[in-house]
Structure formats: C-alpha cells, structure tokens
C-alpha cells in the first residue's frame, strides 16, 4: 500500500515538474525570448531554464502539439516561425466569432461583468517593456473572453480563449514594437458603453471594427519586423493596403 502511495507521489511530482517546464518554455516562446526560427535542444532548454531534461521532454511534446515548436530530430527542435498566414487565419476566425458574441452579450451581460470590463479598459503598456506588454495582453485576453462568456455560450468562450492564446505571440511581438494604448482604450470603452446600453447591433459592429484594427496593427508590425519569418508565405494584397503601402 505504501509503495502504491509512493508511486503516485513520484508521478504527481513528475507531472508538476513537466507542467512547470511547459509554462516556462511557452512563456519564453510567447515573449520571443526564444526567437522564431531558433534551434534548441532538450539539453539547452533544461540548462537555460534550470530544469531537468525529464521534465523538458513532455513539455516539448505539448508545445509541438500546439504548433509552437517543430521537431528536427529526436532531441532537436526549432521554434516555430511567425508567419503572416498565422495572423490572417487567427484574425479571420475571431471575426467570424467575436462580433456575434458581442451582439449576444449585449442582452446578457451582468453588472459584475460590466464592472470588470470597465476596469480592464484601463490596462496600458510601455513599448519595448516585456513585462508590461505581458500584463496588458493578459488584461486584453480577459476583456475579450469575458464578453464571450457574457454571450451565454460556454463553448464559444472556450474557442475565443483558445484563439487568443494562439495569437499571443503575434500580439506580444507587435506590442513590443509599437504603441496602441490610446486606440485600445478608446475601442474597449466604446464597446463597454454599447454593452451597457444593451445595443447588440452596435456591439457587433464595434467588435468587428476593433478586431480589424488590431489585425492591421499586427500585420504592420510583422511586415516591418526583421524577426518575422515568412518563408513560403505570400503577403495577401490586403496586407499592403493595411500597412499603408502602395
């Protein structure tokens, strides 16, 4: 009986260490501490993050499944490139889902949710400061997920949260390079006002406009960033119009 308990304890400890390794490596990828296109090994990551290779290995499997890393060989990996196609696909999905979520939320949002949304509108960041960008994007994610939750569709909220999680690296890179504080505050406050008024049609329109503006911001950053890896990805014509190029 004692042996079984000890076995479960060891397995629990292994899982906790693997979860910690996953969170640490994912954070380094999102923040671009591990740059897109960089080759890494289990040994390097374990040494760099102060972790064991036994905990790094299952973490890398999870990150591979999330398409944040690509496998080169049994123990060698490359940090997944950031591509313009990734940006367009993610924002297209958000445009399909979030305006409808906002429209429904206008009829269902609670006073408590409105209060939290108003608080989240105040979030700001300092360009080039990774910590403040991380905090701002965390608040931004909560803002959008809260609206999705207010729609009354739990599955919709889950999908929106997943999309924003996958978009986080794109957002982090773009917000490290450019200032969008004023625009984000104005857009979020306008959305809270129409949600408070129960105007579903206007909420739908503002959400769509906000996502389109965020897409333009991210595309502009990616097009002008030396860090973006766009091998075998064509830049759609809309990208040039969005970025103000002729």
PDB file of C-alpha atoms in Angstrom:
ATOM      1  CA  UNK A   1       0.000   0.000   0.000  1.00  0.00           C
ATOM      2  CA  UNK A   2       2.882   2.314   0.911  1.00  0.00           C
ATOM      3  CA  UNK A   3       4.541   1.501  -2.412  1.00  0.00           C
ATOM      4  CA  UNK A   4       1.464   2.492  -4.376  1.00  0.00           C
ATOM      5  CA  UNK A   5       1.237   5.775  -2.482  1.00  0.00           C
ATOM      6  CA  UNK A   6       4.910   6.493  -3.090  1.00  0.00           C
ATOM      7  CA  UNK A   7       4.415   5.714  -6.777  1.00  0.00           C
ATOM      8  CA  UNK A   8       1.544   8.187  -7.057  1.00  0.00           C
ATOM      9  CA  UNK A   9       3.616  10.801  -5.225  1.00  0.00           C
ATOM     10  CA  UNK A  10       6.513  10.388  -7.654  1.00  0.00           C
ATOM     11  CA  UNK A  11       4.172  10.547 -10.640  1.00  0.00           C
ATOM     12  CA  UNK A  12       2.484  13.670  -9.273  1.00  0.00           C
ATOM     13  CA  UNK A  13       5.879  15.318  -8.781  1.00  0.00           C
ATOM     14  CA  UNK A  14       6.894  14.436 -12.345  1.00  0.00           C
ATOM     15  CA  UNK A  15       3.683  15.944 -13.698  1.00  0.00           C
ATOM     16  CA  UNK A  16       4.178  19.133 -11.689  1.00  0.00           C
ATOM     17  CA  UNK A  17       7.738  19.496 -12.988  1.00  0.00           C
ATOM     18  CA  UNK A  18       6.578  18.851 -16.555  1.00  0.00           C
ATOM     19  CA  UNK A  19       3.826  21.460 -16.161  1.00  0.00           C
ATOM     20  CA  UNK A  20       6.351  23.955 -14.810  1.00  0.00           C
ATOM     21  CA  UNK A  21       8.679  23.262 -17.741  1.00  0.00           C
ATOM     22  CA  UNK A  22       5.816  23.673 -20.207  1.00  0.00           C
ATOM     23  CA  UNK A  23       4.788  27.027 -18.699  1.00  0.00           C
ATOM     24  CA  UNK A  24       8.381  28.317 -18.637  1.00  0.00           C
ATOM     25  CA  UNK A  25       9.205  27.321 -22.214  1.00  0.00           C
ATOM     26  CA  UNK A  26       5.878  28.549 -23.574  1.00  0.00           C
ATOM     27  CA  UNK A  27       6.355  31.899 -21.844  1.00  0.00           C
ATOM     28  CA  UNK A  28       9.837  32.218 -23.351  1.00  0.00           C
ATOM     29  CA  UNK A  29       8.393  31.492 -26.817  1.00  0.00           C
ATOM     30  CA  UNK A  30       5.475  33.914 -26.410  1.00  0.00           C
ATOM     31  CA  UNK A  31       7.787  36.689 -25.216  1.00  0.00           C
ATOM     32  CA  UNK A  32      10.221  35.874 -28.057  1.00  0.00           C
ATOM     33  CA  UNK A  33      12.998  35.239 -25.538  1.00  0.00           C
ATOM     34  CA  UNK A  34      13.285  32.126 -27.678  1.00  0.00           C
ATOM     35  CA  UNK A  35      13.240  33.774 -31.090  1.00  0.00           C
ATOM     36  CA  UNK A  36      11.188  32.403 -34.031  1.00  0.00           C
ATOM     37  CA  UNK A  37      13.339  30.102 -36.118  1.00  0.00           C
ATOM     38  CA  UNK A  38      15.860  29.429 -33.351  1.00  0.00           C
ATOM     39  CA  UNK A  39      17.101  25.860 -32.968  1.00  0.00           C
ATOM     40  CA  UNK A  40      17.061  24.420 -29.455  1.00  0.00           C
ATOM     41  CA  UNK A  41      17.758  21.101 -27.763  1.00  0.00           C
ATOM     42  CA  UNK A  42      16.334  19.438 -24.683  1.00  0.00           C
ATOM     43  CA  UNK A  43      19.720  19.817 -23.017  1.00  0.00           C
ATOM     44  CA  UNK A  44      19.975  23.543 -23.798  1.00  0.00           C
ATOM     45  CA  UNK A  45      16.462  24.310 -22.570  1.00  0.00           C
ATOM     46  CA  UNK A  46      16.958  22.292 -19.378  1.00  0.00           C
ATOM     47  CA  UNK A  47      20.210  24.114 -18.612  1.00  0.00           C
ATOM     48  CA  UNK A  48      18.892  27.553 -19.613  1.00  0.00           C
ATOM     49  CA  UNK A  49      15.720  27.279 -17.509  1.00  0.00           C
ATOM     50  CA  UNK A  50      17.179  25.328 -14.624  1.00  0.00           C
ATOM     51  CA  UNK A  51      15.046  22.270 -15.291  1.00  0.00           C
ATOM     52  CA  UNK A  52      15.659  18.578 -15.814  1.00  0.00           C
ATOM     53  CA  UNK A  53      15.598  17.002 -19.271  1.00  0.00           C
ATOM     54  CA  UNK A  54      12.997  14.562 -17.946  1.00  0.00           C
ATOM     55  CA  UNK A  55      10.605  17.466 -17.326  1.00  0.00           C
ATOM     56  CA  UNK A  56      11.504  19.305 -20.546  1.00  0.00           C
ATOM     57  CA  UNK A  57      10.759  16.327 -22.791  1.00  0.00           C
ATOM     58  CA  UNK A  58       6.972  16.054 -22.149  1.00  0.00           C
ATOM     59  CA  UNK A  59       6.711  19.856 -22.189  1.00  0.00           C
ATOM     60  CA  UNK A  60       8.157  19.930 -25.700  1.00  0.00           C
ATOM     61  CA  UNK A  61       5.656  17.307 -26.818  1.00  0.00           C
ATOM     62  CA  UNK A  62       2.799  19.565 -25.688  1.00  0.00           C
ATOM     63  CA  UNK A  63       4.323  22.595 -27.409  1.00  0.00           C
ATOM     64  CA  UNK A  64       4.778  20.541 -30.581  1.00  0.00           C
ATOM     65  CA  UNK A  65       1.075  19.673 -30.495  1.00  0.00           C
ATOM     66  CA  UNK A  66       0.294  23.394 -30.131  1.00  0.00           C
ATOM     67  CA  UNK A  67       2.484  24.123 -33.168  1.00  0.00           C
ATOM     68  CA  UNK A  68       4.802  26.401 -31.188  1.00  0.00           C
ATOM     69  CA  UNK A  69       7.828  24.256 -31.978  1.00  0.00           C
ATOM     70  CA  UNK A  70       8.813  21.984 -34.860  1.00  0.00           C
ATOM     71  CA  UNK A  71      10.830  18.800 -34.481  1.00  0.00           C
ATOM     72  CA  UNK A  72      14.110  18.469 -36.385  1.00  0.00           C
ATOM     73  CA  UNK A  73      15.291  15.199 -34.855  1.00  0.00           C
ATOM     74  CA  UNK A  74      14.724  13.175 -31.713  1.00  0.00           C
ATOM     75  CA  UNK A  75      16.230  15.792 -29.397  1.00  0.00           C
ATOM     76  CA  UNK A  76      16.496  18.879 -31.602  1.00  0.00           C
ATOM     77  CA  UNK A  77      13.731  21.401 -32.235  1.00  0.00           C
ATOM     78  CA  UNK A  78      13.170  24.749 -33.888  1.00  0.00           C
ATOM     79  CA  UNK A  79      10.941  27.493 -32.503  1.00  0.00           C
ATOM     80  CA  UNK A  80       8.027  27.800 -34.926  1.00  0.00           C
ATOM     81  CA  UNK A  81       8.293  30.787 -37.266  1.00  0.00           C
ATOM     82  CA  UNK A  82       5.821  33.638 -37.077  1.00  0.00           C
ATOM     83  CA  UNK A  83       4.041  33.982 -40.403  1.00  0.00           C
ATOM     84  CA  UNK A  84       1.592  36.376 -41.937  1.00  0.00           C
ATOM     85  CA  UNK A  85      -0.676  33.452 -42.721  1.00  0.00           C
ATOM     86  CA  UNK A  86      -0.899  32.682 -38.999  1.00  0.00           C
ATOM     87  CA  UNK A  87      -2.028  36.249 -38.360  1.00  0.00           C
ATOM     88  CA  UNK A  88      -4.652  36.265 -41.105  1.00  0.00           C
ATOM     89  CA  UNK A  89      -6.060  32.868 -40.136  1.00  0.00           C
ATOM     90  CA  UNK A  90      -6.390  33.783 -36.455  1.00  0.00           C
ATOM     91  CA  UNK A  91      -7.972  37.174 -37.039  1.00  0.00           C
ATOM     92  CA  UNK A  92     -10.334  35.705 -39.635  1.00  0.00           C
ATOM     93  CA  UNK A  93     -11.552  33.207 -37.041  1.00  0.00           C
ATOM     94  CA  UNK A  94     -12.005  35.954 -34.480  1.00  0.00           C
ATOM     95  CA  UNK A  95     -14.038  37.996 -36.963  1.00  0.00           C
ATOM     96  CA  UNK A  96     -16.307  35.011 -37.508  1.00  0.00           C
ATOM     97  CA  UNK A  97     -16.978  34.523 -33.801  1.00  0.00           C
ATOM     98  CA  UNK A  98     -16.465  37.585 -31.614  1.00  0.00           C
ATOM     99  CA  UNK A  99     -18.838  40.096 -33.239  1.00  0.00           C
ATOM    100  CA  UNK A 100     -21.682  37.612 -32.766  1.00  0.00           C
ATOM    101  CA  UNK A 101     -20.549  37.000 -29.192  1.00  0.00           C
ATOM    102  CA  UNK A 102     -20.634  40.747 -28.507  1.00  0.00           C
ATOM    103  CA  UNK A 103     -24.118  41.045 -30.049  1.00  0.00           C
ATOM    104  CA  UNK A 104     -25.441  38.317 -27.765  1.00  0.00           C
ATOM    105  CA  UNK A 105     -23.556  39.657 -24.752  1.00  0.00           C
ATOM    106  CA  UNK A 106     -25.380  42.989 -25.019  1.00  0.00           C
ATOM    107  CA  UNK A 107     -28.567  41.215 -23.926  1.00  0.00           C
ATOM    108  CA  UNK A 108     -26.998  39.019 -21.253  1.00  0.00           C
ATOM    109  CA  UNK A 109     -24.041  40.833 -19.695  1.00  0.00           C
ATOM    110  CA  UNK A 110     -24.270  41.192 -15.907  1.00  0.00           C
ATOM    111  CA  UNK A 111     -23.472  44.302 -13.832  1.00  0.00           C
ATOM    112  CA  UNK A 112     -20.486  42.436 -12.382  1.00  0.00           C
ATOM    113  CA  UNK A 113     -19.134  41.654 -15.842  1.00  0.00           C
ATOM    114  CA  UNK A 114     -19.619  45.262 -16.944  1.00  0.00           C
ATOM    115  CA  UNK A 115     -17.739  46.452 -13.881  1.00  0.00           C
ATOM    116  CA  UNK A 116     -14.838  44.110 -14.641  1.00  0.00           C
ATOM    117  CA  UNK A 117     -14.795  45.114 -18.311  1.00  0.00           C
ATOM    118  CA  UNK A 118     -14.620  48.786 -17.352  1.00  0.00           C
ATOM    119  CA  UNK A 119     -11.658  48.039 -15.088  1.00  0.00           C
ATOM    120  CA  UNK A 120      -9.863  46.084 -17.820  1.00  0.00           C
ATOM    121  CA  UNK A 121     -10.226  49.061 -20.186  1.00  0.00           C
ATOM    122  CA  UNK A 122      -7.599  50.899 -18.141  1.00  0.00           C
ATOM    123  CA  UNK A 123      -4.785  48.481 -18.994  1.00  0.00           C
ATOM    124  CA  UNK A 124      -1.755  50.046 -20.691  1.00  0.00           C
ATOM    125  CA  UNK A 125       1.792  49.012 -21.560  1.00  0.00           C
ATOM    126  CA  UNK A 126       5.189  50.548 -22.274  1.00  0.00           C
ATOM    127  CA  UNK A 127       6.588  49.903 -25.745  1.00  0.00           C
ATOM    128  CA  UNK A 128       9.645  47.665 -25.523  1.00  0.00           C
ATOM    129  CA  UNK A 129       8.870  46.544 -21.957  1.00  0.00           C
ATOM    130  CA  UNK A 130       8.134  42.832 -21.984  1.00  0.00           C
ATOM    131  CA  UNK A 131       6.630  42.687 -18.522  1.00  0.00           C
ATOM    132  CA  UNK A 132       4.132  45.494 -19.127  1.00  0.00           C
ATOM    133  CA  UNK A 133       3.256  44.095 -22.576  1.00  0.00           C
ATOM    134  CA  UNK A 134       2.584  40.736 -20.969  1.00  0.00           C
ATOM    135  CA  UNK A 135       0.296  42.278 -18.343  1.00  0.00           C
ATOM    136  CA  UNK A 136      -1.538  44.348 -20.949  1.00  0.00           C
ATOM    137  CA  UNK A 137      -2.164  41.333 -23.183  1.00  0.00           C
ATOM    138  CA  UNK A 138      -3.377  39.319 -20.195  1.00  0.00           C
ATOM    139  CA  UNK A 139      -5.938  42.055 -19.495  1.00  0.00           C
ATOM    140  CA  UNK A 140      -6.858  42.223 -23.188  1.00  0.00           C
ATOM    141  CA  UNK A 141      -7.477  38.487 -23.288  1.00  0.00           C
ATOM    142  CA  UNK A 142      -9.639  38.631 -20.181  1.00  0.00           C
ATOM    143  CA  UNK A 143     -11.628  41.510 -21.723  1.00  0.00           C
ATOM    144  CA  UNK A 144     -12.485  39.547 -24.857  1.00  0.00           C
ATOM    145  CA  UNK A 145     -13.083  36.248 -23.063  1.00  0.00           C
ATOM    146  CA  UNK A 146     -15.392  37.977 -20.564  1.00  0.00           C
ATOM    147  CA  UNK A 147     -17.520  39.290 -23.435  1.00  0.00           C
ATOM    148  CA  UNK A 148     -17.607  35.824 -24.994  1.00  0.00           C
ATOM    149  CA  UNK A 149     -18.665  34.362 -21.647  1.00  0.00           C
ATOM    150  CA  UNK A 150     -21.390  37.001 -21.363  1.00  0.00           C
ATOM    151  CA  UNK A 151     -22.849  35.673 -24.625  1.00  0.00           C
ATOM    152  CA  UNK A 152     -24.085  32.688 -22.639  1.00  0.00           C
ATOM    153  CA  UNK A 153     -22.297  30.131 -24.841  1.00  0.00           C
ATOM    154  CA  UNK A 154     -19.544  28.421 -22.861  1.00  0.00           C
ATOM    155  CA  UNK A 155     -18.138  26.608 -25.898  1.00  0.00           C
ATOM    156  CA  UNK A 156     -17.880  29.884 -27.809  1.00  0.00           C
ATOM    157  CA  UNK A 157     -15.991  31.433 -24.887  1.00  0.00           C
ATOM    158  CA  UNK A 158     -13.631  28.451 -24.812  1.00  0.00           C
ATOM    159  CA  UNK A 159     -12.869  28.765 -28.529  1.00  0.00           C
ATOM    160  CA  UNK A 160     -12.262  32.523 -28.234  1.00  0.00           C
ATOM    161  CA  UNK A 161      -9.883  31.916 -25.310  1.00  0.00           C
ATOM    162  CA  UNK A 162      -8.006  29.335 -27.384  1.00  0.00           C
ATOM    163  CA  UNK A 163      -7.700  31.697 -30.357  1.00  0.00           C
ATOM    164  CA  UNK A 164      -6.349  34.474 -28.162  1.00  0.00           C
ATOM    165  CA  UNK A 165      -3.874  32.066 -26.603  1.00  0.00           C
ATOM    166  CA  UNK A 166      -2.597  31.108 -30.062  1.00  0.00           C
ATOM    167  CA  UNK A 167      -2.475  34.766 -31.073  1.00  0.00           C
ATOM    168  CA  UNK A 168      -0.499  35.840 -28.011  1.00  0.00           C
ATOM    169  CA  UNK A 169       2.952  35.578 -29.596  1.00  0.00           C
ATOM    170  CA  UNK A 170       1.876  37.711 -32.562  1.00  0.00           C
ATOM    171  CA  UNK A 171       0.409  40.279 -30.190  1.00  0.00           C
ATOM    172  CA  UNK A 172       3.447  40.305 -27.950  1.00  0.00           C
ATOM    173  CA  UNK A 173       5.808  40.959 -30.849  1.00  0.00           C
ATOM    174  CA  UNK A 174       3.674  43.759 -32.286  1.00  0.00           C
ATOM    175  CA  UNK A 175       3.084  45.453 -28.924  1.00  0.00           C
ATOM    176  CA  UNK A 176       6.810  45.351 -28.173  1.00  0.00           C
ATOM    177  CA  UNK A 177       7.386  47.388 -31.338  1.00  0.00           C
ATOM    178  CA  UNK A 178       4.508  49.868 -31.465  1.00  0.00           C
ATOM    179  CA  UNK A 179       2.194  51.871 -29.195  1.00  0.00           C
ATOM    180  CA  UNK A 180      -1.516  51.062 -29.341  1.00  0.00           C
ATOM    181  CA  UNK A 181      -2.563  52.218 -25.885  1.00  0.00           C
ATOM    182  CA  UNK A 182      -4.866  55.088 -26.877  1.00  0.00           C
ATOM    183  CA  UNK A 183      -6.649  53.133 -29.612  1.00  0.00           C
ATOM    184  CA  UNK A 184      -7.178  50.079 -27.394  1.00  0.00           C
ATOM    185  CA  UNK A 185      -8.588  52.161 -24.529  1.00  0.00           C
ATOM    186  CA  UNK A 186     -10.985  54.030 -26.834  1.00  0.00           C
ATOM    187  CA  UNK A 187     -12.167  50.836 -28.547  1.00  0.00           C
ATOM    188  CA  UNK A 188     -12.717  48.951 -25.305  1.00  0.00           C
ATOM    189  CA  UNK A 189     -14.528  51.820 -23.627  1.00  0.00           C
ATOM    190  CA  UNK A 190     -16.808  52.262 -26.637  1.00  0.00           C
ATOM    191  CA  UNK A 191     -17.639  48.565 -26.537  1.00  0.00           C
ATOM    192  CA  UNK A 192     -18.429  48.658 -22.816  1.00  0.00           C
ATOM    193  CA  UNK A 193     -20.759  51.623 -23.350  1.00  0.00           C
ATOM    194  CA  UNK A 194     -22.866  49.874 -26.012  1.00  0.00           C
ATOM    195  CA  UNK A 195     -22.921  46.655 -23.961  1.00  0.00           C
ATOM    196  CA  UNK A 196     -24.178  48.676 -21.005  1.00  0.00           C
ATOM    197  CA  UNK A 197     -26.845  50.195 -23.254  1.00  0.00           C
ATOM    198  CA  UNK A 198     -27.887  46.746 -24.482  1.00  0.00           C
ATOM    199  CA  UNK A 199     -27.269  47.693 -28.127  1.00  0.00           C
ATOM    200  CA  UNK A 200     -26.413  44.347 -29.712  1.00  0.00           C
ATOM    201  CA  UNK A 201     -26.131  45.567 -33.305  1.00  0.00           C
ATOM    202  CA  UNK A 202     -23.724  48.347 -32.355  1.00  0.00           C
ATOM    203  CA  UNK A 203     -21.712  45.984 -30.151  1.00  0.00           C
ATOM    204  CA  UNK A 204     -21.346  43.633 -33.107  1.00  0.00           C
ATOM    205  CA  UNK A 205     -20.123  46.458 -35.339  1.00  0.00           C
ATOM    206  CA  UNK A 206     -17.640  47.844 -32.820  1.00  0.00           C
ATOM    207  CA  UNK A 207     -16.198  44.418 -32.068  1.00  0.00           C
ATOM    208  CA  UNK A 208     -15.652  43.760 -35.780  1.00  0.00           C
ATOM    209  CA  UNK A 209     -14.021  47.169 -36.225  1.00  0.00           C
ATOM    210  CA  UNK A 210     -11.802  46.586 -33.206  1.00  0.00           C
ATOM    211  CA  UNK A 211     -10.586  43.205 -34.459  1.00  0.00           C
ATOM    212  CA  UNK A 212      -9.923  44.631 -37.922  1.00  0.00           C
ATOM    213  CA  UNK A 213      -7.921  47.489 -36.383  1.00  0.00           C
ATOM    214  CA  UNK A 214      -5.940  45.041 -34.242  1.00  0.00           C
ATOM    215  CA  UNK A 215      -5.247  42.929 -37.322  1.00  0.00           C
ATOM    216  CA  UNK A 216      -3.934  45.972 -39.194  1.00  0.00           C
ATOM    217  CA  UNK A 217      -1.703  46.805 -36.218  1.00  0.00           C
ATOM    218  CA  UNK A 218      -0.256  43.285 -36.034  1.00  0.00           C
ATOM    219  CA  UNK A 219       0.255  42.983 -39.794  1.00  0.00           C
ATOM    220  CA  UNK A 220       2.035  46.349 -39.852  1.00  0.00           C
ATOM    221  CA  UNK A 221       4.388  45.155 -37.114  1.00  0.00           C
ATOM    222  CA  UNK A 222       5.062  41.822 -38.819  1.00  0.00           C
ATOM    223  CA  UNK A 223       5.669  43.350 -42.235  1.00  0.00           C
ATOM    224  CA  UNK A 224       8.202  45.763 -40.754  1.00  0.00           C
ATOM    225  CA  UNK A 225       9.836  43.441 -38.227  1.00  0.00           C
ATOM    226  CA  UNK A 226      13.144  41.714 -39.045  1.00  0.00           C
ATOM    227  CA  UNK A 227      12.071  38.942 -36.653  1.00  0.00           C
ATOM    228  CA  UNK A 228       9.142  37.713 -38.715  1.00  0.00           C
ATOM    229  CA  UNK A 229       9.792  34.516 -40.627  1.00  0.00           C
ATOM    230  CA  UNK A 230       7.549  34.464 -43.704  1.00  0.00           C
ATOM    231  CA  UNK A 231       9.196  31.740 -45.780  1.00  0.00           C
ATOM    232  CA  UNK A 232       6.780  30.266 -48.328  1.00  0.00           C
ATOM    233  CA  UNK A 233       4.026  32.616 -47.199  1.00  0.00           C
ATOM    234  CA  UNK A 234       2.702  35.169 -49.629  1.00  0.00           C
ATOM    235  CA  UNK A 235       1.622  38.539 -48.322  1.00  0.00           C
ATOM    236  CA  UNK A 236      -2.033  38.992 -49.329  1.00  0.00           C
ATOM    237  CA  UNK A 237      -2.869  42.197 -51.149  1.00  0.00           C
ATOM    238  CA  UNK A 238      -4.838  43.372 -48.122  1.00  0.00           C
ATOM    239  CA  UNK A 239      -1.653  43.328 -46.077  1.00  0.00           C
ATOM    240  CA  UNK A 240      -0.123  46.017 -48.254  1.00  0.00           C
ATOM    241  CA  UNK A 241      -3.263  48.135 -48.113  1.00  0.00           C
ATOM    242  CA  UNK A 242      -3.497  47.647 -44.367  1.00  0.00           C
ATOM    243  CA  UNK A 243       0.102  48.642 -43.784  1.00  0.00           C
ATOM    244  CA  UNK A 244      -0.316  51.810 -45.828  1.00  0.00           C
ATOM    245  CA  UNK A 245       1.985  50.695 -48.630  1.00  0.00           C
ATOM    246  CA  UNK A 246       1.367  51.448 -52.311  1.00  0.00           C
TER     247      UNK A 246
END
